[in-house]
Tab-separated table of C-alpha atoms in Angstrom:
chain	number	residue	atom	x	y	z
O	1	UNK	CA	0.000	0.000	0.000
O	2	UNK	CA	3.040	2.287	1.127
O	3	UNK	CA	4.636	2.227	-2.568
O	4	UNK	CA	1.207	2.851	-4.403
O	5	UNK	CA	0.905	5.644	-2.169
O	6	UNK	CA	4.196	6.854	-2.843
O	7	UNK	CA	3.645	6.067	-6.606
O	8	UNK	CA	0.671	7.943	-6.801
O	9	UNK	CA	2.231	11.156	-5.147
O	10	UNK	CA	5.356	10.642	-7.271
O	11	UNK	CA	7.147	11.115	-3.978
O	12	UNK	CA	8.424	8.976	-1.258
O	13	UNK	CA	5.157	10.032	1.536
O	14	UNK	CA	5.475	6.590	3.084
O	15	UNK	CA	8.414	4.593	4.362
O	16	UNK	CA	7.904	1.143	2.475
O	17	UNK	CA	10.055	-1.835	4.052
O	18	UNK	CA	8.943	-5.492	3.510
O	19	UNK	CA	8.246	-5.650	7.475
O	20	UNK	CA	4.209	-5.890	7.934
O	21	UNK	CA	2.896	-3.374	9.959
O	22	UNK	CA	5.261	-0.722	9.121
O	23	UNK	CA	2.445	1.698	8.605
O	24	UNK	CA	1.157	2.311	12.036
O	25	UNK	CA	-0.494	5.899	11.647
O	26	UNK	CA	-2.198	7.266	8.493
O	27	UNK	CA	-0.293	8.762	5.973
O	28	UNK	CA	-1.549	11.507	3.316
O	29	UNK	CA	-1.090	13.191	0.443
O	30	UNK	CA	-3.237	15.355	-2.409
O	31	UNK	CA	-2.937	14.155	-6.275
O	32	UNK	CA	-4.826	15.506	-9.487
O	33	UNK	CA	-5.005	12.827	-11.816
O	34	UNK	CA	-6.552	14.694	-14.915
O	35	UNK	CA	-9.168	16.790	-13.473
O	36	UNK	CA	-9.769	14.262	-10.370
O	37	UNK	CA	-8.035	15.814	-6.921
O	38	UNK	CA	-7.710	12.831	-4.500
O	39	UNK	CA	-7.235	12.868	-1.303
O	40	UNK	CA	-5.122	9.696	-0.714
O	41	UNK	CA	-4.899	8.154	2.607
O	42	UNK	CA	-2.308	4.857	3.421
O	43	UNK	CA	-3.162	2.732	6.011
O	44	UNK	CA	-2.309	0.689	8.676
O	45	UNK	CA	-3.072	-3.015	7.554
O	46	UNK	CA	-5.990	-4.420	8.772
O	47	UNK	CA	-5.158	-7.516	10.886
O	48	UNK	CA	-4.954	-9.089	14.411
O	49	UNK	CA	-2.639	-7.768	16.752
O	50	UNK	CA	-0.889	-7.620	19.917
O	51	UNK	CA	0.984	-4.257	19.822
O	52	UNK	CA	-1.245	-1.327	21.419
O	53	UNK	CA	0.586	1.036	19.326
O	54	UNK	CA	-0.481	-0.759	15.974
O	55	UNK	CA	-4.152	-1.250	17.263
O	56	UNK	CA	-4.673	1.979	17.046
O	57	UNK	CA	-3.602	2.258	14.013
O	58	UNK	CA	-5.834	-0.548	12.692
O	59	UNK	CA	-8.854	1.266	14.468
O	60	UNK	CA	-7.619	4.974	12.270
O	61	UNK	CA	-7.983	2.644	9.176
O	62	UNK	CA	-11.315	1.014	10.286
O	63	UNK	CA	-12.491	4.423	10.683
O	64	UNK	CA	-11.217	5.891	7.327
O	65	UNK	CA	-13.095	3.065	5.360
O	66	UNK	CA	-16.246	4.070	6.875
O	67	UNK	CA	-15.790	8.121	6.228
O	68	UNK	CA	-14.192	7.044	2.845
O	69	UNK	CA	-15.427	7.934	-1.034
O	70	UNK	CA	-13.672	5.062	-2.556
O	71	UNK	CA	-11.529	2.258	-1.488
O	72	UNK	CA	-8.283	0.775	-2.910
O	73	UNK	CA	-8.053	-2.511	-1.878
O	74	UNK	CA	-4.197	-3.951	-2.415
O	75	UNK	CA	-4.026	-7.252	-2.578
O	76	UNK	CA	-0.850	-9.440	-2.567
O	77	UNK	CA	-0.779	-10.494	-6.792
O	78	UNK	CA	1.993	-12.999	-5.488
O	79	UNK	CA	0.433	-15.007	-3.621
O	80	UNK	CA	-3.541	-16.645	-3.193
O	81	UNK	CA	-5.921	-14.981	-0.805
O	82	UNK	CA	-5.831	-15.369	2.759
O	83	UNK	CA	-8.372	-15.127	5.747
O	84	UNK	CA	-7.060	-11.806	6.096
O	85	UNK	CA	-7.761	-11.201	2.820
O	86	UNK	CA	-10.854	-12.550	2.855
O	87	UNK	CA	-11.989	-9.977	5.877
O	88	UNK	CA	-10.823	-7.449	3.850
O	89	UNK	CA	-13.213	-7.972	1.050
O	90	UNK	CA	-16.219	-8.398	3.175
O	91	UNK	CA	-15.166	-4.988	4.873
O	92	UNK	CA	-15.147	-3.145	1.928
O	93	UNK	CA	-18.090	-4.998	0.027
O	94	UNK	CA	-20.710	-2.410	0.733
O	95	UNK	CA	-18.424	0.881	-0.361
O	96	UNK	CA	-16.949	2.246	-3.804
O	97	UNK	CA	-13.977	0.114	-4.243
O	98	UNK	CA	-11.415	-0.599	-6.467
O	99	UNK	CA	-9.923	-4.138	-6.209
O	100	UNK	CA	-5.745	-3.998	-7.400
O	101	UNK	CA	-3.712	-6.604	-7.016
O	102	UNK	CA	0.300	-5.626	-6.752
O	103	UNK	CA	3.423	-7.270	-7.317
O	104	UNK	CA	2.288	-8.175	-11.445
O	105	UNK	CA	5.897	-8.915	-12.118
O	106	UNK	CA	5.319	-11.780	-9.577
O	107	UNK	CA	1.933	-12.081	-10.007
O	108	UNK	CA	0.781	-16.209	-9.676
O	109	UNK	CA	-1.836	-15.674	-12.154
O	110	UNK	CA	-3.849	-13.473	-14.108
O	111	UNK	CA	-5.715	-11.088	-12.136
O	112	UNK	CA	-8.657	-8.598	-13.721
O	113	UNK	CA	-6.424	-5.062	-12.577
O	114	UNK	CA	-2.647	-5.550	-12.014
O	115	UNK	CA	-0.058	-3.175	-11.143
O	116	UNK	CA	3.546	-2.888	-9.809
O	117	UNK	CA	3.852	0.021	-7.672
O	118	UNK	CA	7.501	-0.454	-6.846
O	119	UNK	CA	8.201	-0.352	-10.601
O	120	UNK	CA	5.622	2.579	-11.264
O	121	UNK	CA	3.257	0.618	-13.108
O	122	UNK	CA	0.031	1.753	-12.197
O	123	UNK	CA	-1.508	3.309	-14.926
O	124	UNK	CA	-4.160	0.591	-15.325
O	125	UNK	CA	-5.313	1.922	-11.478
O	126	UNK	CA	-5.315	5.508	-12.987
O	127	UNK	CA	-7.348	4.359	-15.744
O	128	UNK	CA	-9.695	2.709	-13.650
O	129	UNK	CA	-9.545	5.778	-11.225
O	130	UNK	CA	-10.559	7.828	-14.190
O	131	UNK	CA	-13.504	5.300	-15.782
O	132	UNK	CA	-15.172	5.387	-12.536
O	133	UNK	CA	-15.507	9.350	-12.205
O	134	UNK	CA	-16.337	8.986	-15.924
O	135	UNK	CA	-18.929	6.837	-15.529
O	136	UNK	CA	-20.091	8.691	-12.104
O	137	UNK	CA	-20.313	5.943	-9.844
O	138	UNK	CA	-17.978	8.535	-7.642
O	139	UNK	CA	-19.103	11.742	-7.152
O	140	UNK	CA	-17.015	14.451	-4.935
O	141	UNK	CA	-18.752	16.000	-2.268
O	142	UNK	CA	-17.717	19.586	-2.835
O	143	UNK	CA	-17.717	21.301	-6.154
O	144	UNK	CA	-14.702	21.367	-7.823
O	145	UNK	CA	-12.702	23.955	-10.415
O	146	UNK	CA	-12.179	22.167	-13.765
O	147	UNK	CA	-9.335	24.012	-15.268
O	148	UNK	CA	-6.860	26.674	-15.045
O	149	UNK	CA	-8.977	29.094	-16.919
O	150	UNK	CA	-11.674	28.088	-13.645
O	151	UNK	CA	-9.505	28.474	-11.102
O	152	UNK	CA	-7.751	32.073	-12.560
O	153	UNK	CA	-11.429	33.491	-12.319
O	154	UNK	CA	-12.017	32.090	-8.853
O	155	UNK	CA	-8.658	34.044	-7.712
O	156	UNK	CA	-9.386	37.025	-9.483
O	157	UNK	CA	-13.479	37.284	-7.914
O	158	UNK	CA	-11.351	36.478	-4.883
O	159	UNK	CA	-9.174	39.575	-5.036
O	160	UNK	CA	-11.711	41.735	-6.354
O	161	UNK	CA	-13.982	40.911	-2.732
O	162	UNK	CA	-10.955	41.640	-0.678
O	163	UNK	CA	-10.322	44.708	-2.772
O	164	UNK	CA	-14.155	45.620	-2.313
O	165	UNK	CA	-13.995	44.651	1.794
O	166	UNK	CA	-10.824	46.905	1.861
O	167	UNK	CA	-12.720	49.798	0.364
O	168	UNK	CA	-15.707	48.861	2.406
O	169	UNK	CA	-13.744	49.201	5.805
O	170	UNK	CA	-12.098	52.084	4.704
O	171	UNK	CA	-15.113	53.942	3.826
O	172	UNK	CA	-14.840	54.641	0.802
O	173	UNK	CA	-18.072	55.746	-1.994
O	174	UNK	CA	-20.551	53.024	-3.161
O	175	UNK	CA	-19.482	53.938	-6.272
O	176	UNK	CA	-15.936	52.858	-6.007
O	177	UNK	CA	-16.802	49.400	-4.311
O	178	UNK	CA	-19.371	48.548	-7.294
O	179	UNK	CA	-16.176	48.695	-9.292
O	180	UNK	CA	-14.472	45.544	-7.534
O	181	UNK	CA	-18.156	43.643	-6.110
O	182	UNK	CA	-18.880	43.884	-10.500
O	183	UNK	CA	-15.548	42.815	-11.626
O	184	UNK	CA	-16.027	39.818	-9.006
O	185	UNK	CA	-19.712	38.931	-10.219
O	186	UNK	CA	-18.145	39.078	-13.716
O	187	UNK	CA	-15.306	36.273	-12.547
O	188	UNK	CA	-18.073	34.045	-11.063
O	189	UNK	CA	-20.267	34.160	-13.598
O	190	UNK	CA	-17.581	33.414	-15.844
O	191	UNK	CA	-16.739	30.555	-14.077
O	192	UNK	CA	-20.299	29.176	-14.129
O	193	UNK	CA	-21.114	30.464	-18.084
O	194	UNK	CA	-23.541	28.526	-19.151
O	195	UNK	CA	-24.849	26.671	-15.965
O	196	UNK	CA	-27.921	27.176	-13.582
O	197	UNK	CA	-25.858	27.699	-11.215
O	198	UNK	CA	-25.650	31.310	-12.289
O	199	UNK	CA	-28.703	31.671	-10.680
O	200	UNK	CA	-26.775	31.274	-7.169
O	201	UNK	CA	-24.349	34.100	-8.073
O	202	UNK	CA	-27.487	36.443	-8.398
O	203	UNK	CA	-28.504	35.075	-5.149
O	204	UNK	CA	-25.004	36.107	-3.606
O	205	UNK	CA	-24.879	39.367	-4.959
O	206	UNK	CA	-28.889	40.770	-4.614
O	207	UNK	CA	-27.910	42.617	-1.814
O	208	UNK	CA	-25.795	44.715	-3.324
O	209	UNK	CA	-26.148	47.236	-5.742
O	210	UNK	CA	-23.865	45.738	-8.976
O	211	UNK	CA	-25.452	48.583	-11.830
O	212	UNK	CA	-26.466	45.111	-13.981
């Protein structure tokens, strides 16, 4: 789990050693795969055990699966299931998972989604990653800013409300602020061209006077 994590982020996040239970404590990270920001979250392997230390950590991971949007289940593609294995997939069987099996260059057999995250082979995960948001059987709970061209017009509507609070606290003429609260109406609605969301913009901005 450690290396996909680290594959994913392109960086070494997690310390990956072949000892189980390295991963006592979550580990995180942010990725944008296309237009997709994940959250990723690495953790502790589910299993009996007898350290305290590591039962907590088991408990975090519990936990994450249930406040989770999608799972990545890693399972071992070098060996055949085991019981702990089998736990595992009952866990998970009522969320939005993906099922990957690591280690393809010592895989046993064929397995439906294969990767090698040690040797950066995961772009069958990615794809899958992708199809799924495609096909929206995920759905992110906030809204999200597509593109640059989005995000640009979110920071300028930004800076044009500070620029209008500014002028507010300073008291300066209605006039004046109408410049900045327009120019960040403008951004927003720029940002939403197209949408009925627009409608929520005019919602924001009723109170104020905006010359439209």
């Amino acid at each position: 789990k450690s290396s996909l994590l680290n594959a994913l982020l392109n960086e070494d996040k997690a310390i990956v050693t072949p000892i189980a239970g390295t991963t006592r404590d979550l580990v995180e990270g942010w990725v944008r795969l296309k237009n997709i920001p994940l959250h990723l979250i690495d953790t502790a392997g589910i299993h009996q055990s007898d350290d305290i230390v590591e039962r907590i950590g088991i408990d975090r991971s519990i936990q994450s699966i249930d406040s989770a949007d999608l799972i990545i289940l890693v399972l071992d593609a070098s060996m055949l299931h085991d019981e702990r294995d089998e736990q595992l997939l009952v866990l998970t069987q009522n969320k939005p998972r993906i099922i990957v099996y690591n280690k393809s260059d010592l895989a046993i057999k064929e397995y439906p989604l294969q990767i090698s995250a040690l040797n950066k082979d995961i772009q069958p995960l990615i794809q899958e990653i992708e199809a799924m948001f495609a096909k929206h059987l995920l759905a992110t709970k906030q809204p999200l800013l597509h593109n640059e061209r989005q995000i640009g017009l979110f920071r300028l509507a930004q800076n044009h409300m500070e620029n209008a609070k500014q002028a507010i606290e300073a008291g300066y003429e209605v006039d004046i602020i109408t410049i900045d609260l327009q120019q960040a109406y403008d951004a927003l609605t720029g940002i939403v061209h197209g949408s009925q969301k627009a409608s929520l913009i005019d919602e924001i901005f009723e109170k104020f006077c905006l010359g439209k």
